């Protein structure tokens, strides 16, 4: 079969044999600890296990960390087998064992750490505020009545959550009859979800001589009940109610943070309750309403227990439910709106699975999940280390954040990829082992040599060129020649003595007719499959003239791309080969068109991986420009987003300012007590703080002050940010910024003064002292979070957030101040640490310490440290450590432990601010919401009765080269 037209022969073939390599498997977790564990103290027999196990080849080696520091086997009762399973056993734990633990597994091929934190917390029974006086409640027979514990049950630090029960007992004999037994006989009594005991209507049997009702909180781990104050019920039977129309006493209510709907979690069993009082006992019917408010089940569901139990909640259970209580006296209805949310779950694509990919192909890792609320963007990891999605070979689209593609995989990519997806309810974690199947190289014919004598010259000579290997699609055969005169390989021209013969789909031979003219001496066939080329040498010589061959190993790949050869094509195959030629040329043209674009992409700065890190970009004119790379903070090329906000004109005549005594100073600036005229528009002098520079002839200091003014001029008044009154900077005099005057100083000094003034502050659990209360400190925390949320919404980074830079107003409201470090926002959107000057090391995030860049997420880290300052009443963070130790420990994952008097809820907020990955930290808006929930909680978030004074004595100093 001959070919008669110049072309590139593209042959489609399939080759199924692949070569694998010795198997290695980086560790991946198959068992992980839960988020929370509780333990008993003073119990040598108590042992708690935190499960952790991974699989890998070779078998993983295990380590455990507590607060980021490695634990030693056998110390303090910690036991696990480093080479035989990672589950840790903690024997006889005590108070010092509280904290968060992390399991790590490693082998020679990689390392991976558990993705969640296991909180280990001692169990506490809690306590009710107890009243020795027995309360007597007088009611009329047939009325409805509700009994609560001492007005409102409180369980400070009850862990795990207790079960609330009611008991009817006789104090003299100590006999107890539990409410559950009473309810089994009489449906009139119900314990609602808040723990109150509700009587549908009261009978004389509910009041027995010498008997009292009392509530208890039962701790299942400690097997201990804590009792509330007793209540005696006195029933007046002289004028009983014979008929009492139904009256709604209680219905399932949403949590304060859930809006108008009761939130159920998909997959759980949940109960809706409606308690109606009435005589006779009302009949309860439950209805489901459609979107238009019509009854979906007109007959309703009759449930005498006053509860509607929903088994295995799903999205169909979302909607409005109506409960109706009826008796001969009438009826009453109530509605409950139910919203169904869900922890993350895998989409139809399913959980990612281990994948075999042939070298040279692409690997796509998709972590598709859904949930309500929608899960956060997945975090991707490679062998336990967060993946840099800006790598050149990784294709990642922010519009499709659930997947990425690794291009052109090789043996070096053999590893474990992981993804972690979470929302407020739970998380999903998947590991995928990428096994790379190696391709076989192309193999061609051995070298071919043909010699002849002039007197015995053959008519034709045929050189073979066939190939096998992987992949076989497409194959390109190129015949070339070389002559001693030029010593240069050139494409072999078509026609004349040369004919190309396709023996099969894997071979294109060269036939040379020695009768049709002179021929060249050296030939070679180059075969390409788009992955690895190979070539075979052929030599034709005349014995009378001598050999002209060169030696090439036909089994070694040659990494050059050669030109196409001319071929001839038989008429019977003309159409099919022409099509192949066109396709090939179009493909080459497309690659050529794409090439400049690809080069341009390589020249561009890659996008940042996570968070809102800001990186400097060098522009053509040499100036530095910064660009925010995180969602809502994205700005234009050279104009920060917040500069588009009109700035205030704050300049006033210098005669409108009075300057009095100095009230503060620093290395570069001074603050004076002063007054400003007509600030309130009533022609009066108002107290103010006047900020200026120490040396008005230092142009750099003057510029810094003006930059700080630029930041403040962007801001509009906010109750938790210091207000700018005016400025005097344009008349050639000493530049001044006039601010509102806050007489109570900064938060750090106020906290320390209170601690020093009243050492009995830790007796303040029930307000016995006039010192700061738990609620006062929580209010401080909320104020600062509010102020920072406002600054963040204006795209302003504070960069020096600490208690010393928060001022207190007359009404003890916290206001964020000191925007000195924020001045660089105007110019470069990035604050870089300088070698000179003092640096706030103890408030700086790992990325600020290591990379010298500040972001909104680094402000959140600093806020977590500020919370610790508030909780410890103004102590220096990382007590007892030098600045160098602090930097080293933070980089290694250390986090300050929970103060004894700080609740786990509050400490959990601190830890969320100290997440290692910046984009895993909450926003200030989220922090404000979480803190407001704690502010209205029914227990003290900070219990100063457990304040350990000795831990915080003499720790209010830091190194001289630090900013504290």
Tab-separated table of C-alpha atoms in Angstrom, residues 775-942:
chain	number	residue	atom	x	y	z
A	775	UNK	CA	-20.804	40.546	81.918
A	776	UNK	CA	-18.637	43.702	81.971
A	777	UNK	CA	-15.756	41.864	80.344
A	778	UNK	CA	-18.009	40.191	77.789
A	779	UNK	CA	-19.381	43.628	76.895
A	780	UNK	CA	-15.805	44.844	76.319
A	781	UNK	CA	-15.213	41.913	73.961
A	782	UNK	CA	-18.422	42.606	72.011
A	783	UNK	CA	-17.609	46.325	71.732
A	784	UNK	CA	-14.178	45.699	70.222
A	785	UNK	CA	-15.537	43.081	67.814
A	786	UNK	CA	-18.209	45.558	66.689
A	787	UNK	CA	-15.610	48.238	66.065
A	788	UNK	CA	-13.343	45.898	64.135
A	789	UNK	CA	-16.272	44.582	62.081
A	790	UNK	CA	-16.931	48.186	61.045
A	791	UNK	CA	-13.279	48.802	60.130
A	792	UNK	CA	-13.171	45.532	58.207
A	793	UNK	CA	-16.287	46.523	56.243
A	794	UNK	CA	-14.383	49.660	55.214
A	795	UNK	CA	-11.389	47.522	54.112
A	796	UNK	CA	-9.186	49.027	56.787
A	797	UNK	CA	-6.604	46.814	58.481
A	798	UNK	CA	-5.681	47.926	61.997
A	799	UNK	CA	-2.441	45.925	62.294
A	800	UNK	CA	-1.817	46.808	65.943
A	801	UNK	CA	-4.973	45.622	67.678
A	802	UNK	CA	-4.349	45.130	71.408
A	803	UNK	CA	-5.928	46.176	74.703
A	804	UNK	CA	-3.519	49.121	74.923
A	805	UNK	CA	-5.046	50.545	71.726
A	806	UNK	CA	-8.654	50.359	72.921
A	807	UNK	CA	-10.007	53.347	74.849
A	808	UNK	CA	-12.891	53.519	77.347
A	809	UNK	CA	-15.623	56.151	77.305
A	810	UNK	CA	-17.495	57.579	80.304
A	811	UNK	CA	-20.031	54.749	80.154
A	812	UNK	CA	-17.243	52.122	79.862
A	813	UNK	CA	-17.848	51.604	76.146
A	814	UNK	CA	-14.794	50.315	74.287
A	815	UNK	CA	-13.574	52.239	71.250
A	816	UNK	CA	-10.851	51.069	68.869
A	817	UNK	CA	-8.134	53.676	68.468
A	818	UNK	CA	-4.568	54.307	67.261
A	819	UNK	CA	-4.534	53.945	63.491
A	820	UNK	CA	-0.801	54.576	63.228
A	821	UNK	CA	-0.077	51.235	61.610
A	822	UNK	CA	-3.119	51.612	59.355
A	823	UNK	CA	-1.463	54.469	57.522
A	824	UNK	CA	0.221	52.124	55.039
A	825	UNK	CA	-3.179	50.968	53.849
A	826	UNK	CA	-3.469	54.134	51.805
A	827	UNK	CA	-0.299	53.505	49.843
A	828	UNK	CA	0.400	49.800	49.553
A	829	UNK	CA	-2.414	47.928	51.300
A	830	UNK	CA	0.354	46.073	53.121
A	831	UNK	CA	2.261	46.668	56.327
A	832	UNK	CA	5.743	45.205	56.379
A	833	UNK	CA	7.675	44.844	59.624
A	834	UNK	CA	10.831	46.933	59.799
A	835	UNK	CA	14.010	45.892	61.537
A	836	UNK	CA	14.069	49.028	63.617
A	837	UNK	CA	11.437	50.009	66.160
A	838	UNK	CA	9.437	47.914	68.549
A	839	UNK	CA	7.152	45.220	67.150
A	840	UNK	CA	3.966	43.746	68.777
A	841	UNK	CA	5.216	40.146	68.493
A	842	UNK	CA	2.722	38.687	70.995
A	843	UNK	CA	-0.266	39.882	68.976
A	844	UNK	CA	1.072	38.870	65.558
A	845	UNK	CA	-0.188	35.939	63.497
A	846	UNK	CA	2.132	33.268	62.063
A	847	UNK	CA	1.907	34.735	58.556
A	848	UNK	CA	2.771	38.188	59.930
A	849	UNK	CA	5.747	36.823	61.860
A	850	UNK	CA	7.041	34.635	59.031
A	851	UNK	CA	6.050	36.541	55.892
A	852	UNK	CA	5.892	40.102	57.271
A	853	UNK	CA	2.405	40.729	55.888
A	854	UNK	CA	-0.731	41.869	57.677
A	855	UNK	CA	-4.290	41.112	56.535
A	856	UNK	CA	-7.815	41.218	57.900
A	857	UNK	CA	-7.215	37.651	59.113
A	858	UNK	CA	-4.146	38.761	61.043
A	859	UNK	CA	-6.363	41.361	62.754
A	860	UNK	CA	-8.653	38.485	63.790
A	861	UNK	CA	-5.654	36.636	65.259
A	862	UNK	CA	-4.744	39.746	67.263
A	863	UNK	CA	-8.343	39.987	68.453
A	864	UNK	CA	-8.065	36.465	69.882
A	865	UNK	CA	-5.047	37.624	71.880
A	866	UNK	CA	-7.002	40.696	73.007
A	867	UNK	CA	-9.743	38.351	74.287
A	868	UNK	CA	-7.089	36.567	76.330
A	869	UNK	CA	-6.011	39.952	77.725
A	870	UNK	CA	-9.597	40.685	78.752
A	871	UNK	CA	-10.046	37.271	80.386
A	872	UNK	CA	-6.768	37.586	82.369
A	873	UNK	CA	-7.451	41.215	83.339
A	874	UNK	CA	-4.704	42.771	81.262
A	875	UNK	CA	-1.847	40.301	81.579
A	876	UNK	CA	0.906	40.174	78.983
A	877	UNK	CA	0.187	37.311	76.535
A	878	UNK	CA	2.451	34.263	76.590
A	879	UNK	CA	3.514	34.914	80.201
A	880	UNK	CA	7.055	33.935	81.109
A	881	UNK	CA	8.210	33.681	77.474
A	882	UNK	CA	10.650	35.894	75.634
A	883	UNK	CA	9.746	37.368	72.259
A	884	UNK	CA	12.018	34.849	70.552
A	885	UNK	CA	10.297	31.956	72.354
A	886	UNK	CA	6.893	33.306	71.389
A	887	UNK	CA	7.804	33.470	67.708
A	888	UNK	CA	9.224	29.941	67.715
A	889	UNK	CA	6.300	28.390	69.596
A	890	UNK	CA	3.616	30.088	67.498
A	891	UNK	CA	5.326	28.907	64.323
A	892	UNK	CA	5.360	25.349	65.740
A	893	UNK	CA	1.630	25.409	66.481
A	894	UNK	CA	1.594	26.403	70.158
A	895	UNK	CA	-1.525	28.135	71.482
A	896	UNK	CA	-1.996	29.616	74.944
A	897	UNK	CA	-3.927	27.219	77.218
A	898	UNK	CA	-7.376	27.992	78.574
A	899	UNK	CA	-7.339	30.098	81.758
A	900	UNK	CA	-8.936	28.167	84.615
A	901	UNK	CA	-11.768	30.670	85.059
A	902	UNK	CA	-12.590	30.877	81.319
A	903	UNK	CA	-15.447	28.782	79.907
A	904	UNK	CA	-14.857	26.356	77.065
A	905	UNK	CA	-17.210	28.419	74.887
A	906	UNK	CA	-15.115	31.542	75.320
A	907	UNK	CA	-11.879	29.640	74.849
A	908	UNK	CA	-13.276	28.043	71.708
A	909	UNK	CA	-13.723	31.536	70.234
A	910	UNK	CA	-10.093	32.348	71.050
A	911	UNK	CA	-8.917	29.141	69.354
A	912	UNK	CA	-10.973	29.916	66.252
A	913	UNK	CA	-9.116	33.246	65.993
A	914	UNK	CA	-5.817	31.370	66.280
A	915	UNK	CA	-6.409	28.944	63.412
A	916	UNK	CA	-3.162	28.342	61.506
A	917	UNK	CA	-4.800	28.810	58.093
A	918	UNK	CA	-5.877	32.482	57.814
A	919	UNK	CA	-9.056	31.761	55.864
A	920	UNK	CA	-10.185	29.310	58.572
A	921	UNK	CA	-10.520	32.147	61.066
A	922	UNK	CA	-13.948	33.738	61.588
A	923	UNK	CA	-14.808	37.202	60.375
A	924	UNK	CA	-15.400	39.996	62.871
A	925	UNK	CA	-19.074	39.817	61.951
A	926	UNK	CA	-19.118	36.134	62.951
A	927	UNK	CA	-17.247	36.922	66.157
A	928	UNK	CA	-19.757	39.613	67.086
A	929	UNK	CA	-22.624	37.166	66.628
A	930	UNK	CA	-20.941	34.434	68.711
A	931	UNK	CA	-20.044	36.812	71.533
A	932	UNK	CA	-23.551	38.273	71.660
A	933	UNK	CA	-24.871	34.748	72.186
A	934	UNK	CA	-22.509	34.291	75.125
A	935	UNK	CA	-23.461	37.716	76.459
A	936	UNK	CA	-27.093	36.631	76.862
A	937	UNK	CA	-26.218	33.112	78.051
A	938	UNK	CA	-27.710	31.787	81.273
A	939	UNK	CA	-24.324	31.135	82.857
A	940	UNK	CA	-21.167	33.054	83.638
A	941	UNK	CA	-18.724	32.771	80.784
A	942	UNK	CA	-15.970	33.821	83.200
